[in-house]
Amino acid sequence: MMRHLASTFPKSGILLLGKTVQSLVPSTLISQAESLLDAHRIEDASNLADQQRKKLQANITVDEDEADELRYVYQRIGFQCFSETLFEDAGKHFFNGDLDPRVLVSYYPELRGSLLTSNATADVFAGVAEHMPPESSVDDIIRNYSPFLDTQTAPPTAELRRILGMAAVEMLESFLKKCRRKRVVEGRKEPEPSFAVVDTVLAKLYAQGEKTADLRTLIEEPNSIVLVELEPVLKTTGQYHALSLLYRQSNNDEGLLEIWSKIIDNEWTEPDIPDPIGDMLTLLMSSRNRPLIQKWGLWLTRRNPERGLTVIAPDDHDGETETLRQLLMPKDSGKRPQRPDDDLALLKDIQEANPAAGARFLEYLVLQKRSLSRDLHTQLATVCVDQMLSALKDDSVSKLWRAKASSYASSHESNSTFFSYFVSTTPDSPSKLSRLKALLFLQGSSLYDGELIRSRLAAYRQQGLSLELAVVDGKLQNHQSALSALVNDLQDSTSAEAYCTLGGDVIPSKSIQTLCGDPKLGLSMWTSAWTGKSKQKTVDETVSIAKRKELLKTLLQVYMHNQTSNVDRAARLINAQAMNLDVVEVLPVVPEHWSVQVMSSFLSRSFRRTVHAQNEGRIVKALANGQNMRVKEETYPVLRDEGMVVEEAGDDGSFDEKVDGEKDAARWSSAGAVDIM
């Protein structure tokens, strides 16, 4: 709807003579322009308006009525040119006439969209409104300008129509650019209804014309773009980067993630967005919208588990993920920790999305969040074992591990364990890492189902997994089986003796701490979970000594079971652990053909300790007797001063009590037999 503005006219001079009135009315700018336009002298009318504009610009102050007249004339000329498809000239006159951009945009229905509603109003001069084209669109103006030409099917006229249509669009673009530039120069910051129309339609024209640089400049500058109007055009023309900029300005995180997801899935292509995954991670890491993070974190794990979980992965040498924080695995802030049920539900979703990502999240729950769920510990133990067995299916890996066991058994140093030997001599590889993870977790955790894990490992004992079986047997208190695997399968007497000393642990904490300090392996998370102060054992010393003696006795039995290869080890154990082995229990186990010289150290130390214990007992007994005599001597004066109680037998057989001092007691004692209590 348009509001009409009345035209203004200059004052006229009036002369009153008798009964007649004569008036001298000067020719106005509007009347002159109207006459020229009626005569179709458009160029002369344009020159007339330009002369008037120069005259007004030369004045110090501009009369507003004269300025309105000039605007009227320019708009009148502009619509005359517009009706005759002189679009370039029309655009210049519209701008000089300060035409409301919404009036011109109304003739472009494919561009105006829903920007102009039936309730929208614009100010237009009444005289201009009368001469505005009655057509509803530029296409109708072009078609009606030459009604006798077939502009639909005839090739020459169709080409003419296309050229005129392009000229009309170029004129609109130039006009809107000038309007926007004028707004910036004048510093008009208060929003006006025309601002949104100008910016949105201009952005549409840039997008359709593939003027990416101009479109980006328009978006990055302060603007009044209506996103819902421009969004379909940007998607149709493939201007996804521009759309992402608008989404950022409107804080539409969901829209941004949708764009990046389609680029990742190769549905869309956008060279100006080279790393959509990185952009997605950056947004999600800074977001506090937990449902949004989990939704798109799960989506990302289906495509890229490493970056979807954003677990710091020290084994990634490209450094790409080392600077990323956790998305699905955030550190607890203490304000609103997730419940265990939420963790389990999220774990299930991740496992369904990507099993590898589910394994990483399971590691986080158990190793970093320190979950005490037996089910989670069993799941992680199963995952670790499965990964190790998967690596073992490779013939080269299987041969390498068996070769390491054989090499250790034949040439290892006496003070080195098989675990340390394997870590130091095996080249770094994913298979080595999977085995170390399995060993560390099986050693450190006591919450997994040992029987289940042992059943999975039992079939691979001959393929070099005796160490893993020994660790699990230690957890199950199957000490005989664990020590047999260490001694007979691996020939690792050092680990076997450490097993007895540590009460059932195969891998010493010192070896675990050494792994923790090696940044190349990246096992700090796996070692810190079991070597911290909160995980240190607090075993009663008496129970520990008793258990140690029992384990040493079991180890000696294992040595004696295979006397051919373990004679030296058994002798060394007996001589080294004389304090923890009882000679009465050792002698029945020792073969009869052993010479006394083999156990001379053990026997001499045992006998010496026995004699020492006997002598120590005599000394303790003598000291106790001396202490008793000293106590009696110290208490005698007290008893003497207190006196005594004497009972005398009466004639009727009853007893009378009499208390007296030392002298009376002595006299009564010499008089006859008495009972002293």
mmCIF file of C-alpha atoms in Angstrom, residues 393-562:
data_model
loop_
_atom_site.group_PDB
_atom_site.id
_atom_site.type_symbol
_atom_site.label_atom_id
_atom_site.label_comp_id
_atom_site.label_asym_id
_atom_site.label_seq_id
_atom_site.Cartn_x
_atom_site.Cartn_y
_atom_site.Cartn_z
ATOM 1 C CA LYS A 393 46.174 -63.489 14.202
ATOM 2 C CA ASP A 394 48.878 -61.864 12.106
ATOM 3 C CA ASP A 395 51.492 -64.549 11.453
ATOM 4 C CA SER A 396 54.356 -62.076 11.704
ATOM 5 C CA VAL A 397 53.178 -60.911 15.128
ATOM 6 C CA SER A 398 52.660 -64.468 16.347
ATOM 7 C CA LYS A 399 56.146 -65.505 15.206
ATOM 8 C CA LEU A 400 57.698 -62.414 16.775
ATOM 9 C CA TRP A 401 56.106 -63.012 20.174
ATOM 10 C CA ARG A 402 57.073 -66.691 20.209
ATOM 11 C CA ALA A 403 60.602 -65.746 19.162
ATOM 12 C CA LYS A 404 60.829 -63.271 22.043
ATOM 13 C CA ALA A 405 59.798 -65.952 24.524
ATOM 14 C CA SER A 406 62.322 -68.414 23.090
ATOM 15 C CA SER A 407 65.102 -65.824 23.021
ATOM 16 C CA TYR A 408 64.437 -64.827 26.624
ATOM 17 C CA ALA A 409 64.445 -68.431 27.813
ATOM 18 C CA SER A 410 67.822 -69.126 26.205
ATOM 19 C CA SER A 411 69.822 -65.947 26.786
ATOM 20 C CA HIS A 412 68.139 -63.594 29.241
ATOM 21 C CA GLU A 413 69.928 -62.010 32.165
ATOM 22 C CA SER A 414 69.143 -63.419 35.580
ATOM 23 C CA ASN A 415 67.865 -60.130 36.993
ATOM 24 C CA SER A 416 65.586 -59.270 34.060
ATOM 25 C CA THR A 417 61.915 -60.233 33.833
ATOM 26 C CA PHE A 418 60.279 -61.364 30.617
ATOM 27 C CA PHE A 419 57.976 -58.345 30.762
ATOM 28 C CA SER A 420 60.902 -55.905 30.839
ATOM 29 C CA TYR A 421 62.682 -57.896 28.131
ATOM 30 C CA PHE A 422 59.617 -57.777 25.870
ATOM 31 C CA VAL A 423 59.130 -54.036 26.379
ATOM 32 C CA SER A 424 62.768 -53.147 25.704
ATOM 33 C CA THR A 425 63.445 -55.415 22.707
ATOM 34 C CA THR A 426 60.152 -55.421 20.795
ATOM 35 C CA PRO A 427 59.763 -52.632 18.202
ATOM 36 C CA ASP A 428 56.961 -50.163 18.861
ATOM 37 C CA SER A 429 53.838 -51.157 16.967
ATOM 38 C CA PRO A 430 50.059 -51.309 17.449
ATOM 39 C CA SER A 431 50.321 -55.012 18.302
ATOM 40 C CA LYS A 432 52.878 -54.333 21.041
ATOM 41 C CA LEU A 433 50.721 -51.528 22.413
ATOM 42 C CA SER A 434 47.630 -53.747 22.502
ATOM 43 C CA ARG A 435 49.505 -56.426 24.459
ATOM 44 C CA LEU A 436 50.904 -53.946 26.974
ATOM 45 C CA LYS A 437 47.445 -52.454 27.525
ATOM 46 C CA ALA A 438 45.991 -55.900 28.135
ATOM 47 C CA LEU A 439 48.758 -56.821 30.592
ATOM 48 C CA LEU A 440 48.499 -53.563 32.519
ATOM 49 C CA PHE A 441 44.738 -53.763 32.865
ATOM 50 C CA LEU A 442 44.660 -57.463 33.759
ATOM 51 C CA GLN A 443 47.344 -56.783 36.376
ATOM 52 C CA GLY A 444 45.829 -53.592 37.785
ATOM 53 C CA SER A 445 42.117 -54.310 37.955
ATOM 54 C CA SER A 446 40.564 -56.757 40.387
ATOM 55 C CA LEU A 447 36.936 -56.207 39.347
ATOM 56 C CA TYR A 448 36.744 -58.093 36.052
ATOM 57 C CA ASP A 449 35.508 -61.669 35.647
ATOM 58 C CA GLY A 450 38.756 -63.638 35.852
ATOM 59 C CA GLU A 451 37.228 -66.975 34.859
ATOM 60 C CA LEU A 452 35.763 -65.482 31.690
ATOM 61 C CA ILE A 453 39.040 -63.862 30.672
ATOM 62 C CA ARG A 454 41.038 -67.002 31.452
ATOM 63 C CA SER A 455 38.758 -69.086 29.262
ATOM 64 C CA ARG A 456 39.495 -66.732 26.350
ATOM 65 C CA LEU A 457 43.253 -66.907 26.916
ATOM 66 C CA ALA A 458 43.638 -70.624 27.629
ATOM 67 C CA ALA A 459 43.639 -71.638 23.958
ATOM 68 C CA TYR A 460 46.555 -69.287 23.197
ATOM 69 C CA ARG A 461 49.008 -70.512 25.819
ATOM 70 C CA GLN A 462 51.172 -72.226 23.224
ATOM 71 C CA GLN A 463 51.231 -69.043 21.118
ATOM 72 C CA GLY A 464 53.161 -67.072 23.701
ATOM 73 C CA LEU A 465 50.463 -65.739 26.043
ATOM 74 C CA SER A 466 51.696 -67.528 29.167
ATOM 75 C CA LEU A 467 52.439 -64.215 30.864
ATOM 76 C CA GLU A 468 48.821 -63.088 30.493
ATOM 77 C CA LEU A 469 47.586 -66.414 31.849
ATOM 78 C CA ALA A 470 49.906 -66.085 34.841
ATOM 79 C CA VAL A 471 48.503 -62.624 35.586
ATOM 80 C CA VAL A 472 44.897 -63.847 35.459
ATOM 81 C CA ASP A 473 45.692 -66.983 37.496
ATOM 82 C CA GLY A 474 47.227 -64.732 40.126
ATOM 83 C CA LYS A 475 43.956 -62.793 40.332
ATOM 84 C CA LEU A 476 42.073 -66.087 40.700
ATOM 85 C CA GLN A 477 44.474 -67.289 43.437
ATOM 86 C CA ASN A 478 45.558 -70.175 41.188
ATOM 87 C CA HIS A 479 49.124 -69.779 42.390
ATOM 88 C CA GLN A 480 50.302 -73.214 41.315
ATOM 89 C CA SER A 481 49.179 -72.601 37.732
ATOM 90 C CA ALA A 482 50.532 -69.043 37.647
ATOM 91 C CA LEU A 483 53.979 -70.024 38.925
ATOM 92 C CA SER A 484 54.081 -73.015 36.590
ATOM 93 C CA ALA A 485 53.442 -70.731 33.591
ATOM 94 C CA LEU A 486 56.221 -68.365 34.660
ATOM 95 C CA VAL A 487 58.777 -71.062 35.468
ATOM 96 C CA ASN A 488 58.091 -73.779 32.909
ATOM 97 C CA ASP A 489 56.681 -71.815 29.938
ATOM 98 C CA LEU A 490 58.649 -68.570 30.123
ATOM 99 C CA GLN A 491 61.670 -69.711 32.170
ATOM 100 C CA ASP A 492 61.166 -66.485 34.126
ATOM 101 C CA SER A 493 62.307 -67.300 37.648
ATOM 102 C CA THR A 494 62.754 -63.594 38.413
ATOM 103 C CA SER A 495 59.061 -62.895 37.864
ATOM 104 C CA ALA A 496 58.152 -66.069 39.763
ATOM 105 C CA GLU A 497 60.099 -64.989 42.840
ATOM 106 C CA ALA A 498 58.704 -61.444 42.514
ATOM 107 C CA TYR A 499 55.249 -63.030 42.344
ATOM 108 C CA CYS A 500 55.853 -64.595 45.762
ATOM 109 C CA THR A 501 57.245 -61.379 47.200
ATOM 110 C CA LEU A 502 54.353 -59.230 45.899
ATOM 111 C CA GLY A 503 51.684 -61.657 47.037
ATOM 112 C CA GLY A 504 50.404 -62.661 43.599
ATOM 113 C CA ASP A 505 51.353 -59.775 41.266
ATOM 114 C CA VAL A 506 53.393 -60.713 38.205
ATOM 115 C CA ILE A 507 54.464 -57.241 37.054
ATOM 116 C CA PRO A 508 56.314 -55.147 39.666
ATOM 117 C CA SER A 509 55.168 -51.566 40.181
ATOM 118 C CA LYS A 510 58.655 -50.351 39.251
ATOM 119 C CA SER A 511 58.255 -51.776 35.750
ATOM 120 C CA ILE A 512 54.834 -50.135 35.451
ATOM 121 C CA GLN A 513 56.244 -46.755 36.475
ATOM 122 C CA THR A 514 58.969 -47.133 33.848
ATOM 123 C CA LEU A 515 56.284 -47.544 31.197
ATOM 124 C CA CYS A 516 54.490 -44.479 32.519
ATOM 125 C CA GLY A 517 57.605 -42.383 31.955
ATOM 126 C CA ASP A 518 57.966 -43.397 28.294
ATOM 127 C CA PRO A 519 56.070 -40.807 26.188
ATOM 128 C CA LYS A 520 56.465 -42.858 22.998
ATOM 129 C CA LEU A 521 54.231 -45.634 24.296
ATOM 130 C CA GLY A 522 51.538 -43.288 25.580
ATOM 131 C CA LEU A 523 50.451 -45.545 28.437
ATOM 132 C CA SER A 524 50.351 -42.955 31.196
ATOM 133 C CA MET A 525 46.566 -43.272 31.501
ATOM 134 C CA TRP A 526 46.858 -47.063 31.799
ATOM 135 C CA THR A 527 49.581 -46.950 34.439
ATOM 136 C CA SER A 528 48.442 -44.006 36.580
ATOM 137 C CA ALA A 529 45.149 -45.777 37.317
ATOM 138 C CA TRP A 530 46.999 -48.536 39.215
ATOM 139 C CA THR A 531 50.120 -46.840 40.600
ATOM 140 C CA GLY A 532 48.557 -43.878 42.421
ATOM 141 C CA LYS A 533 48.558 -43.575 46.195
ATOM 142 C CA SER A 534 44.894 -44.462 46.350
ATOM 143 C CA LYS A 535 45.670 -47.811 44.734
ATOM 144 C CA GLN A 536 48.556 -48.846 47.011
ATOM 145 C CA LYS A 537 47.997 -52.012 48.977
ATOM 146 C CA THR A 538 47.609 -51.843 52.730
ATOM 147 C CA VAL A 539 48.092 -55.482 53.713
ATOM 148 C CA ASP A 540 48.637 -56.546 57.311
ATOM 149 C CA GLU A 541 52.308 -57.390 57.766
ATOM 150 C CA THR A 542 51.650 -60.699 59.523
ATOM 151 C CA VAL A 543 49.270 -61.906 56.826
ATOM 152 C CA SER A 544 51.704 -60.772 54.126
ATOM 153 C CA ILE A 545 54.579 -62.760 55.631
ATOM 154 C CA ALA A 546 52.417 -65.847 55.999
ATOM 155 C CA LYS A 547 51.243 -65.580 52.401
ATOM 156 C CA ARG A 548 54.776 -65.003 51.184
ATOM 157 C CA LYS A 549 55.973 -68.166 52.913
ATOM 158 C CA GLU A 550 53.109 -70.144 51.407
ATOM 159 C CA LEU A 551 53.870 -68.853 47.905
ATOM 160 C CA LEU A 552 57.577 -69.634 48.264
ATOM 161 C CA LYS A 553 56.702 -73.146 49.310
ATOM 162 C CA THR A 554 54.482 -73.463 46.210
ATOM 163 C CA LEU A 555 57.272 -72.124 44.010
ATOM 164 C CA LEU A 556 59.690 -74.675 45.448
ATOM 165 C CA GLN A 557 57.225 -77.424 44.613
ATOM 166 C CA VAL A 558 57.002 -76.126 41.040
ATOM 167 C CA TYR A 559 60.790 -76.157 40.780
ATOM 168 C CA MET A 560 60.963 -79.695 42.132
ATOM 169 C CA HIS A 561 58.313 -80.893 39.698
ATOM 170 C CA ASN A 562 60.841 -80.527 36.882
#
